[in-house]
Coordinates of C-alpha atoms and ligand atoms in Angstrom, one line a residue:
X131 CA 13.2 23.2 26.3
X132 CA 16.4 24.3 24.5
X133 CA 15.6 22.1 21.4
X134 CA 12.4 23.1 21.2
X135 CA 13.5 26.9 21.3
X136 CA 16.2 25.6 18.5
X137 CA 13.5 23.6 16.5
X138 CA 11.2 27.0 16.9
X139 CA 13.9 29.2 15.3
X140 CA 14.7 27.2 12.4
X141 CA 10.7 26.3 11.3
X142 CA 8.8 29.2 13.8
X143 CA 6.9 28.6 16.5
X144 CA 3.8 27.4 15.4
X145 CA 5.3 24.6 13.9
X146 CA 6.5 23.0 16.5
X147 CA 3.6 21.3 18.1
X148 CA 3.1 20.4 21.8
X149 CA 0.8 19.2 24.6
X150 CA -3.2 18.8 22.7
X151 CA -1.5 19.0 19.2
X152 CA -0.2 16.3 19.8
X153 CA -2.8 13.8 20.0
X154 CA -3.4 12.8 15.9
X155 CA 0.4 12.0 16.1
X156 CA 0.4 9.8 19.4
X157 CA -1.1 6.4 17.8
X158 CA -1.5 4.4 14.8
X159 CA -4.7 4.1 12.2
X160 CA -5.3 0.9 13.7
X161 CA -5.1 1.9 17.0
X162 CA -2.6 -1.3 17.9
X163 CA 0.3 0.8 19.1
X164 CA -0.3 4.5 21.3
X165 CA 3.3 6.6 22.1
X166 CA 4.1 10.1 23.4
X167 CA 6.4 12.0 21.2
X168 CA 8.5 14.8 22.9
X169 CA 7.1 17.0 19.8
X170 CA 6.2 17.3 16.2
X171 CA 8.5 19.3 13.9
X172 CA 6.9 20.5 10.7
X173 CA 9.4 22.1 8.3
X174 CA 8.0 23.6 4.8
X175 CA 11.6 22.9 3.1
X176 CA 14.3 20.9 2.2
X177 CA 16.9 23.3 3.5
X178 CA 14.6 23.4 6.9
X179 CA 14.5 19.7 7.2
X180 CA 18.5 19.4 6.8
X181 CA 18.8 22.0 9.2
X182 CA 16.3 19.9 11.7
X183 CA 18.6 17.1 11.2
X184 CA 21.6 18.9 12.1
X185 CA 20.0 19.7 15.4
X186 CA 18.8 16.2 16.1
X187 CA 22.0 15.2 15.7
X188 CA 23.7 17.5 17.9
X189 CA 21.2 17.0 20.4
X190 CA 21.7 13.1 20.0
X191 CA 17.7 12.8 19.9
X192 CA 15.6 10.0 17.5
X193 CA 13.8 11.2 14.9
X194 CA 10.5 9.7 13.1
X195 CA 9.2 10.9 10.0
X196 CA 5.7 11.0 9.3
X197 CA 3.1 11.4 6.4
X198 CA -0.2 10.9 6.9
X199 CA -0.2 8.4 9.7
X200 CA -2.2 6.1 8.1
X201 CA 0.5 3.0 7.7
X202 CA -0.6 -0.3 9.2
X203 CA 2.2 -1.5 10.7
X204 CA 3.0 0.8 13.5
X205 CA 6.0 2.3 11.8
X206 CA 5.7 5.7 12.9
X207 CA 5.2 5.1 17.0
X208 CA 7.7 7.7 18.4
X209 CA 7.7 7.6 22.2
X210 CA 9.9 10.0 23.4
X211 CA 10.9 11.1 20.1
X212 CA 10.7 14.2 17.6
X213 CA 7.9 13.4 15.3
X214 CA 9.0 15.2 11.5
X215 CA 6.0 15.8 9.7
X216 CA 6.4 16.3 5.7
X217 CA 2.9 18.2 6.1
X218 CA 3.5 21.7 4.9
X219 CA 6.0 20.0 2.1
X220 CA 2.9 19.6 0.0
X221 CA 3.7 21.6 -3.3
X222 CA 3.1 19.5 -6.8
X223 CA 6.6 21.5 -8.1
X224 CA 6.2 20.5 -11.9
X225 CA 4.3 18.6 -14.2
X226 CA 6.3 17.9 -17.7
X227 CA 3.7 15.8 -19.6
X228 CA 5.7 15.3 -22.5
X229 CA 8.2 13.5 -20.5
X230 CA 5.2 11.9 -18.5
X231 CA 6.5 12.9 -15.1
X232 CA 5.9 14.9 -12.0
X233 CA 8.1 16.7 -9.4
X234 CA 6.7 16.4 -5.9
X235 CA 7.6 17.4 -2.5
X236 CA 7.0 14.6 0.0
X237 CA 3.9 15.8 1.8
X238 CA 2.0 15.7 -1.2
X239 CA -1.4 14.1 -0.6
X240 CA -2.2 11.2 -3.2
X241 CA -5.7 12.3 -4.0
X242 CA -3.8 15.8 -4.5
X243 CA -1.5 14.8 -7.0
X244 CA -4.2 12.2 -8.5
X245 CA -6.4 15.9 -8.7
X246 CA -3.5 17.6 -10.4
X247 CA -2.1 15.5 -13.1
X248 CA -5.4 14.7 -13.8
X249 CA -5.8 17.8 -15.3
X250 CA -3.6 17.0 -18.1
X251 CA -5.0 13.3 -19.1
X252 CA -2.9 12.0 -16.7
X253 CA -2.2 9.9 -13.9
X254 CA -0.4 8.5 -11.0
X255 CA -1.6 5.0 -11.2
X256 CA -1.4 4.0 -7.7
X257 CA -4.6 3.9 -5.6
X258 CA -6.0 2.4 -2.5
X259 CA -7.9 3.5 0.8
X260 CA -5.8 5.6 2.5
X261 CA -5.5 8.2 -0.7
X262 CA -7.1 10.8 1.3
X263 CA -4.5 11.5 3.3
X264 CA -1.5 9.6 2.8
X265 CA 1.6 11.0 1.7
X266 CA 4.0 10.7 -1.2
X267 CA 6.8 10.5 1.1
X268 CA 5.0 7.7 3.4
X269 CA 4.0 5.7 0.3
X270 CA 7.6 5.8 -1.0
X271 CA 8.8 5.1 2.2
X272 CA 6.6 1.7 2.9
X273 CA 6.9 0.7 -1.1
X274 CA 3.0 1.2 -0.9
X275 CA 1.2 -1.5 -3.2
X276 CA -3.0 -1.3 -3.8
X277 CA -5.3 -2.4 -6.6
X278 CA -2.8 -1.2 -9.4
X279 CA 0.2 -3.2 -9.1
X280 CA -1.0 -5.7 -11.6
X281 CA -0.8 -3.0 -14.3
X282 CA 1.8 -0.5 -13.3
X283 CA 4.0 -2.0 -10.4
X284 CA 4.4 -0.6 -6.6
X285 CA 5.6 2.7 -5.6
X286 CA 9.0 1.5 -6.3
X287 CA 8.4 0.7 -9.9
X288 CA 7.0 4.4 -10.2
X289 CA 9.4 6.6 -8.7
X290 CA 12.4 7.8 -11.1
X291 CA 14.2 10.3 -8.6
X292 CA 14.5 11.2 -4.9
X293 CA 15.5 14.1 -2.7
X294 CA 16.9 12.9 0.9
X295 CA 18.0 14.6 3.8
X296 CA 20.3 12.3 5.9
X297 CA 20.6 11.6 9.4
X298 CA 23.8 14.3 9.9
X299 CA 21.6 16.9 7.7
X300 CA 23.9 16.1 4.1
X301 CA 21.6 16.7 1.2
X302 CA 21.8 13.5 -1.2
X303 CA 20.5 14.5 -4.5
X304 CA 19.2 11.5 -6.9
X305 CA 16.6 13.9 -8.5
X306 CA 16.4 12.8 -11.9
X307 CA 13.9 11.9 -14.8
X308 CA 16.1 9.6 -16.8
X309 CA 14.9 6.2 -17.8
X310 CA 18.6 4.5 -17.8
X311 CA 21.2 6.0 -15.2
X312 CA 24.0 3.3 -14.7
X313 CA 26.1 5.5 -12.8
X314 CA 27.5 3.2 -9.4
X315 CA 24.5 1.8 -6.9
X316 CA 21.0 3.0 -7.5
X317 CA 20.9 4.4 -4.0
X318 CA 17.2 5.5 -4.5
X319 CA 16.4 2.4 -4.3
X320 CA 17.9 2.0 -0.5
X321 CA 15.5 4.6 0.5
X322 CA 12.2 3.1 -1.1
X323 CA 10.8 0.9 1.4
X324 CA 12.9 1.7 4.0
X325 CA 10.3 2.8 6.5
X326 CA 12.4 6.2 7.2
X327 CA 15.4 4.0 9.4
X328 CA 17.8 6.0 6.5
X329 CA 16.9 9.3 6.0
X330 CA 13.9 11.5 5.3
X331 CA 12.3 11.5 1.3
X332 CA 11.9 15.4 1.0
X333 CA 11.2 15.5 -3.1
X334 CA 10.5 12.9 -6.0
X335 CA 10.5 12.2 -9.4
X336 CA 7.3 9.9 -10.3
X337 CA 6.0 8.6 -13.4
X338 CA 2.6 9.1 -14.9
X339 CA 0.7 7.2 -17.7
X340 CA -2.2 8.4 -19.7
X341 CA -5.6 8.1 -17.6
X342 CA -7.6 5.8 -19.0
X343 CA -10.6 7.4 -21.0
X344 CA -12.5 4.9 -20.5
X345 CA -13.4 1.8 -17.8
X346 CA -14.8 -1.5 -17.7
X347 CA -15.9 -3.0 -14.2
X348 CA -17.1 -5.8 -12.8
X349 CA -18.2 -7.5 -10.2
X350 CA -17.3 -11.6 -11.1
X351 CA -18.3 -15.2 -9.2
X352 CA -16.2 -17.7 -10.2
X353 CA -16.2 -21.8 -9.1
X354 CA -12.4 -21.3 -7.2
X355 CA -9.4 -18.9 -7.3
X356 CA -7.8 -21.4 -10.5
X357 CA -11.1 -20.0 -12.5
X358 CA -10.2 -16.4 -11.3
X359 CA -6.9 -16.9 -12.9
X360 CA -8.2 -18.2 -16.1
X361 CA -10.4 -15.4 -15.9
X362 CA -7.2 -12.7 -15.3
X363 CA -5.7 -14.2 -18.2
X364 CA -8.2 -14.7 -20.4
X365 CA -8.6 -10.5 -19.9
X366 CA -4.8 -9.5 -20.1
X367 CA -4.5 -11.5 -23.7
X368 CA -8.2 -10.0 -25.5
X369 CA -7.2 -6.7 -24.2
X370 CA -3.5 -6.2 -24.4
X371 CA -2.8 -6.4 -21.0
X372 CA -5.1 -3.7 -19.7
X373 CA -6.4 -5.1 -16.4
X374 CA -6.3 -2.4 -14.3
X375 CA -7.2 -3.9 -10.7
X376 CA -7.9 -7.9 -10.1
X377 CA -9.7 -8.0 -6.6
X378 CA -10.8 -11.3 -4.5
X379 CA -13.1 -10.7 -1.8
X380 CA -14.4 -14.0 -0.7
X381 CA -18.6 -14.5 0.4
X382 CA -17.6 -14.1 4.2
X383 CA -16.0 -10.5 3.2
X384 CA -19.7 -10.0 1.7
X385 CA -21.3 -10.5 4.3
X386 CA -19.8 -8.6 6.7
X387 CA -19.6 -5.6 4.3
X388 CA -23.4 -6.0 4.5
X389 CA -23.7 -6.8 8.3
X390 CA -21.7 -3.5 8.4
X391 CA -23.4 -1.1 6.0
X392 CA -27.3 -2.3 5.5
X393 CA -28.1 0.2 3.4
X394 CA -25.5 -1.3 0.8
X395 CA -26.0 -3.9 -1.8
X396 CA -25.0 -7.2 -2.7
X397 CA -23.0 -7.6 -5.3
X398 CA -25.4 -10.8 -6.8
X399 CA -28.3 -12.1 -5.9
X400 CA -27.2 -15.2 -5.0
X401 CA -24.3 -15.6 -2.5
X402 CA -21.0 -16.8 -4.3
X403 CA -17.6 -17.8 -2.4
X404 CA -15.7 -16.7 -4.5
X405 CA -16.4 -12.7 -5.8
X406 CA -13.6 -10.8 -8.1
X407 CA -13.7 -7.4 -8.8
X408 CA -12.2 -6.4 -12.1
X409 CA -11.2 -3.2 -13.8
X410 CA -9.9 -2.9 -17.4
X411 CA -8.7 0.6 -18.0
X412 CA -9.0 1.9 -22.2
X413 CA -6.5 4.8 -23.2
X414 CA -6.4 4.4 -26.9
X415 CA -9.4 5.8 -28.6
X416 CA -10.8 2.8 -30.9
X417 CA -11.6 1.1 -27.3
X418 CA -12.7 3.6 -25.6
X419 CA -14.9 5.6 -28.2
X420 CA -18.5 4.5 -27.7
X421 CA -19.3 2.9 -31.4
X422 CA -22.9 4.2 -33.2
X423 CA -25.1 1.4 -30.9
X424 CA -23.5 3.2 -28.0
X425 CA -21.4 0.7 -26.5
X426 CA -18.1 1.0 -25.4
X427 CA -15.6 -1.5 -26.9
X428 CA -13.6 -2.1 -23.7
X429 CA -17.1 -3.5 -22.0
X430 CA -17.9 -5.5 -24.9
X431 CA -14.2 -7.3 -24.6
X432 CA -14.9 -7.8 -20.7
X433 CA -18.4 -8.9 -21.7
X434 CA -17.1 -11.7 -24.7
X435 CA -14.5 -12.9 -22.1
X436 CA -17.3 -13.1 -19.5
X437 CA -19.9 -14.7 -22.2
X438 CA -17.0 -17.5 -23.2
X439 CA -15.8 -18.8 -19.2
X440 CA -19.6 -18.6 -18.4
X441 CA -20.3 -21.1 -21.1
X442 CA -16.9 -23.6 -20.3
X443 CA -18.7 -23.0 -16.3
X444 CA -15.6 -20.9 -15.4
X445 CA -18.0 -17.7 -14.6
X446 CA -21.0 -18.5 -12.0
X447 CA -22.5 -14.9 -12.2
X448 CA -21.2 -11.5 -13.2
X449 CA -22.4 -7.7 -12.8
X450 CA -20.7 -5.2 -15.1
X451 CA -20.9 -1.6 -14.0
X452 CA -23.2 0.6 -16.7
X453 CA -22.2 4.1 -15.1
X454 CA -20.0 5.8 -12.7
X455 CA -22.2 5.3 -9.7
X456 CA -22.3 1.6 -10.0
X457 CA -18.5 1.5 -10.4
X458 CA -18.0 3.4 -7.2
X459 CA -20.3 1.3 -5.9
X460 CA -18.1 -1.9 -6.5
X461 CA -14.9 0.1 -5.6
X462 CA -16.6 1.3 -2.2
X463 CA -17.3 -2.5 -1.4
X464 CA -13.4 -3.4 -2.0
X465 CA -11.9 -0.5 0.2
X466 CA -13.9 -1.0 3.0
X467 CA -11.6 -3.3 3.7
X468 CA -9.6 -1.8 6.6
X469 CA -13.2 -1.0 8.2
X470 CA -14.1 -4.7 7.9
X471 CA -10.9 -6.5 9.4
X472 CA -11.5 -3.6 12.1
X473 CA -14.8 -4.8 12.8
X474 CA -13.0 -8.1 14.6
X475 CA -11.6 -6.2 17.8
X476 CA -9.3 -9.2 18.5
X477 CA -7.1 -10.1 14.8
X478 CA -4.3 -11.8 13.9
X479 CA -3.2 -9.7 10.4
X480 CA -1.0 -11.0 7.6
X481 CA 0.1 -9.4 4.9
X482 CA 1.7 -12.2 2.9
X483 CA 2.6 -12.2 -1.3
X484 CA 2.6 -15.6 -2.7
X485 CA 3.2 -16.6 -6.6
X486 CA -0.6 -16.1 -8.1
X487 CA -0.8 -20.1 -8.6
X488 CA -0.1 -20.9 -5.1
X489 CA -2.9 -18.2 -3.5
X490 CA -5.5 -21.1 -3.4
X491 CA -3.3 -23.7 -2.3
X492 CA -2.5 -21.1 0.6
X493 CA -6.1 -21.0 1.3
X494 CA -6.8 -24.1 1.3
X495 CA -3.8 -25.2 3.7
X496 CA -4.9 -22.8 6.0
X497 CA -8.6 -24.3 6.4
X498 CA -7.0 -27.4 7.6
X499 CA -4.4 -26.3 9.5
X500 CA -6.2 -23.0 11.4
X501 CA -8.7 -25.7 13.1
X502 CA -6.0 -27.4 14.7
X503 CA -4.1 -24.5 16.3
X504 CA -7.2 -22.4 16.7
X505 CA -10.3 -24.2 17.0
X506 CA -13.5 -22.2 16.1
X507 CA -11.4 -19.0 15.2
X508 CA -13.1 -17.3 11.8
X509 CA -10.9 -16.3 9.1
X510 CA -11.4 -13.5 6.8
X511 CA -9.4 -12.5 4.0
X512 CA -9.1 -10.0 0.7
X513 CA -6.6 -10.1 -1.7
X514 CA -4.9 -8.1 -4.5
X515 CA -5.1 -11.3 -6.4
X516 CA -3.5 -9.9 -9.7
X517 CA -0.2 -9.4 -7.5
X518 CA -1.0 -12.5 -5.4
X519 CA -1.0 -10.4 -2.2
X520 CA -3.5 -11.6 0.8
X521 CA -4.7 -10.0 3.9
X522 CA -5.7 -13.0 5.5
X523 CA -7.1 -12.5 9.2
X524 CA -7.7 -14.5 12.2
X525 CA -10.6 -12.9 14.2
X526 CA -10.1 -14.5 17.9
X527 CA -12.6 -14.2 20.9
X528 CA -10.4 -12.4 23.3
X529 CA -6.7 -10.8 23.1
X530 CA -4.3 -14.2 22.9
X531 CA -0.6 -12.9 22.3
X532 CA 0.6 -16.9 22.5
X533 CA -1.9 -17.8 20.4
X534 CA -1.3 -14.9 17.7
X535 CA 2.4 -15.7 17.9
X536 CA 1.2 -19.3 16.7
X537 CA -1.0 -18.3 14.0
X538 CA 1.5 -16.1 12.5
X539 CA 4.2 -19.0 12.3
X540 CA 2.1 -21.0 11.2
X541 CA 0.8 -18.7 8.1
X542 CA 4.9 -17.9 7.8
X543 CA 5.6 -21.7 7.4
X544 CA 3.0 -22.0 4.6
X545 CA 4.0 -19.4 3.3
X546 CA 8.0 -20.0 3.1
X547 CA 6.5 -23.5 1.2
X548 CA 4.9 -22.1 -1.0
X549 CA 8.2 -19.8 -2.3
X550 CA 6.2 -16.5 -0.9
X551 CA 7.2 -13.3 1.8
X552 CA 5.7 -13.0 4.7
X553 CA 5.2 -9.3 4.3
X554 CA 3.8 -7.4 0.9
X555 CA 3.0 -4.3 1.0
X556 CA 2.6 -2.4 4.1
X557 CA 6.3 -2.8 5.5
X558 CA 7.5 -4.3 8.8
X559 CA 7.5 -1.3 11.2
X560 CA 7.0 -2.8 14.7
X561 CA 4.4 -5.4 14.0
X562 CA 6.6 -7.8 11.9
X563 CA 9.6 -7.7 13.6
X564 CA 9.8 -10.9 15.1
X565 CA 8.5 -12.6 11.3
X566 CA 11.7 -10.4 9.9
X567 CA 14.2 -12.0 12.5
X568 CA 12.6 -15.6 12.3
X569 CA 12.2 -15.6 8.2
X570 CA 14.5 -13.3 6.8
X571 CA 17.6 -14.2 5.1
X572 CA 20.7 -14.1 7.8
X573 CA 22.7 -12.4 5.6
X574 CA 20.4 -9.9 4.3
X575 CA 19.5 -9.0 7.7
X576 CA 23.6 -8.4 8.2
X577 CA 23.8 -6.6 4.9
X578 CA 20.9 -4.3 5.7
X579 CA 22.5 -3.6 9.3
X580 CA 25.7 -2.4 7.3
X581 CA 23.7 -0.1 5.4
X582 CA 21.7 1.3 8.5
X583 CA 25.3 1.8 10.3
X584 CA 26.8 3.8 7.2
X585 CA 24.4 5.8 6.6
X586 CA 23.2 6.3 10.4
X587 CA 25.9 5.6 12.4
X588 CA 24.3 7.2 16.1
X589 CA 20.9 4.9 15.1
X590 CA 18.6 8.3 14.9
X591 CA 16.9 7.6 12.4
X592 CA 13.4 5.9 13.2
X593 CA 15.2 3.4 15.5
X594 CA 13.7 0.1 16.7
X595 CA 11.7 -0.2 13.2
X596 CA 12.5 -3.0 10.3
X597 CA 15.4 -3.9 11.8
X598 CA 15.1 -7.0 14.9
Ligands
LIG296 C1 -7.7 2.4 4.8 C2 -6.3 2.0 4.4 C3 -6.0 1.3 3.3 C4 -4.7 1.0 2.9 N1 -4.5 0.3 1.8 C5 -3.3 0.0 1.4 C6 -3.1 -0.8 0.2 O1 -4.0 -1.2 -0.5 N2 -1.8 -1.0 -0.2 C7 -0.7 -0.5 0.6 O2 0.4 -0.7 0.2 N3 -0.9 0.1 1.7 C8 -2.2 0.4 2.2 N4 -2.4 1.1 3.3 C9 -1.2 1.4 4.2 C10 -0.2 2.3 3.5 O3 1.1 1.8 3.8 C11 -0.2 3.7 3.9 O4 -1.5 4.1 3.8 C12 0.7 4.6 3.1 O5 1.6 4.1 2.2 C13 1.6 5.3 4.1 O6 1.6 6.7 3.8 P1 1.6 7.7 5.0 O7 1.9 9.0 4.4 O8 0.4 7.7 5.8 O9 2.8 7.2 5.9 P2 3.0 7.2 7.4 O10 2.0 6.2 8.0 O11 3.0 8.5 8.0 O12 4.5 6.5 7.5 C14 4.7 5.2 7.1 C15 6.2 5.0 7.2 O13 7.0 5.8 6.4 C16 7.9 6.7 7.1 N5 7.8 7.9 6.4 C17 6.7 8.7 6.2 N6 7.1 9.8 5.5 C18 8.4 9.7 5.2 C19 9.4 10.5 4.5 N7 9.1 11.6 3.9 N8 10.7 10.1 4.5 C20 11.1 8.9 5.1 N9 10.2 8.1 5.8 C21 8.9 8.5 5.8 C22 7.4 6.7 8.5 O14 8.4 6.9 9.4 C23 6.8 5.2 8.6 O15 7.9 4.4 8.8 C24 -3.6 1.4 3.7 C25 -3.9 2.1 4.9 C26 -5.2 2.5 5.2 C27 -5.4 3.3 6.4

């Protein structure tokens, strides 16, 4: 009761939350992991969340930051810890378009900042399910991916400057908008991705790019995954490298799209195996400007490309997008995703990132080798292909922790083969710990425990995550 009176006179009362307030902060999206947290702190500044600290670490009590709860690998479960939510931290501080950058506080929403810069041509280019309510700070924090990377790079490759509060309550301040800093260790770059176990993200400096004014999208079946490449390729050389989003969602992801939503369409007519979804994004003018028969030049490129595989029998079938509604149409198909893999109760998830080359080869290992160690189990996958990451699922009949175990080694061992990581995009949190201490480099993992001890020497911060 004395913190919470202490945590109640730094941030007020009604932001510390209690008993029924509780409950959006006492599980994870995918419902894998369910904790009690001893409260939720929600500070509206910087100097409020150093202050915060300071208390925790009087009081000797973990903390877990949280954004918008919506990270898939139970990074935020808490029990018997202070929750710190970045919630009221939601202020866009300053957009400098010249410079092409924006000031954030952490608790920024994505769709919110994609909303403001917006406003001004620009954008954040960094998209994906979740937009509607995760945070800047969560996104930074689990080096977020989605359908972008293959133009503009994770989270990491878009954040210039940070604001963190560590775990004794110091201030560090790395916010700048410089392109070159070589000044000693690029200690932003410790925090990005580190899943909170080092401090709390409180501001940022991101980069934006001009929107594009224009889009061309498609829905495209191709023979195999080496035609999808081909097909990627062909696209980044007739357009300057202007492929916006590369998607593979094979026929059995179709399908149960469909099964799930009858009212929706299918993307041919005519089932293919292999579907891509592709998205070339136009900022200069002369492809974006609809010429005097009305067509855009960015959809003719995509359609020439298209026109030429199609007639070497590297494109089966392909559905371009003539107005907005169709486009949202395709992009509504492709992040359904989480609801799909949901729809199997009992999964085995992967998030693995392989070279692009080596994705099929993956796939095609794993049909011979998921039969043996689990026969009859369905697989189901999607993939960022133009980054080479896969979510490739194992739906099993009935909860089989043995058998999951299994699955996952086996996926790792292909994996390792084939010169890839066993984890992507959405972080290791709690659910791939035991891939981290089976497949991560020894001495990394001894490096990375130096860092966590320097920088939080009573294990505070976000303990039992990333690290086995
Ligand atoms: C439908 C859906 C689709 C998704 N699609 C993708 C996708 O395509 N690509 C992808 O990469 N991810 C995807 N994700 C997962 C993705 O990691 C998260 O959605 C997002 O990056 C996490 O943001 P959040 O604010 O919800 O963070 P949270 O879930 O709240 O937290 C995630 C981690 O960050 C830490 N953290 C949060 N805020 C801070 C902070 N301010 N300082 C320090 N640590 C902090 C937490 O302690 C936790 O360890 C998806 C999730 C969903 C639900």
């Amino acid at each position: 009761m004395a913190l919470i009176t202490e945590l109640q006179g730094i941030v007020g009362t009604h932001h510390v939350l209690q008993g029924a307030d509780l409950a959006p902060f006492s599980c994870d999206f995918l419902g894998g992991y369910a904790w009690e947290p001893l409260c939720v702190v929600r500070p509206g500044s910087t100097r409020e969340v150093a202050a915060v600290m300071r208390c925790m670490s009087q009081a000797g009590i973990a903390v877990v930051p949280v954004g918008g709860n919506t990270g898939l690998a139970g990074a935020t479960a808490a029990e018997g810890m202070v929750m710190l939510s970045l919630a009221r931290m939601n202020k866009v501080v300053e957009i400098r378009p010249a410079s092409r950058v924006v000031e954030v506080e952490a608790g920024v929403v994505l769709d919110h900042l994609h909303a403001a810069v917006g406003v001004h041509g620009l954008s954040f280019p960094m998209t994906f399910g979740a937009r509607g309510s995760c945070m800047i700070g969560g996104m930074l924090s689990t080096n977020a991916g989605g359908s972008n990377v293959v133009r503009y790079g994770n989270t990491r490759a878009l954040c210039m400057g940070l604001e963190v509060v560590l775990a004794d309550g110091r201030v560090l301040d790395l916010m700048n908008a410089l392109h070159k800093d070589n000044s000693g260790y690029d200690l932003k770059d410790l925090f990005i991705g580190a899943e909170g176990t080092l401090g709390i993200i409180t501001r940022a400096v991101l980069k934006l790019v001009p929107a594009p004014r224009a889009f061309a999208t498609a829905m495209v079946a191709v023979p195999g995954l080496a035609e999808a490449l081909q097909l990627l390729n062909r696209l980044q050389e007739a357009t300057g490298r202007a492929v916006e989003a590369f998607e593979y969602m094979p026929g059995s992801f179709i399908e149960r799209h469909l099964a799930l939503h009858p009212g929706a369409r299918a993307p041919f007519d005519a089932p293919h195996a292999v579907n891509i979804m592709v998205e070339i994004g136009a900022t200069a003018m002369r492809d974006a400007e609809p010429g005097p028969d009305g067509v855009v030049p960015i959809v003719t490129y995509l359609e020439q490309v298209l026109a030429g595989l199609m007639e070497e029998g590297a494109v089966l079938d392909a559905v371009i997008a003539r107005n907005e509604a169709e486009r949202a149409e395709m992009w509504a198909r492709r992040e359904a995703a989480a609801e799909v893999m949901i729809s199997y109760p009992h999964r085995v998830d992967t998030d693995i990132a392989l070279p692009l080359d080596a994705v099929s080869v993956f796939l095609e290992r794993m049909e011979q080798v998921l039969p043996q160690i689990a026969p009859g189990a369905k697989h189901i996958e999607v993939a960022h292909l133009g980054d080479g990451n896969i979510h490739y699922s194992v739906a099993l009949a009935q909860p089989d922790t043995a058998l999951a175990e299994t699955i996952t080694e086996r996926v790792e061992d292909e994996v390792k083969r084939l010169g890839g990581s066993f984890s992507a995009e959405h972080g290791i949190g709690l659910s791939k710990k035991s891939s981290m201490a089976r497949r991560k480099d020894p001495v990394a993992l001894e490096v990375m425990r130096s860092i966590k001890a320097a920088l939080d020497p009573d294990g505070l911060m976000n303990p039992g995550k990333v690290l086995p």
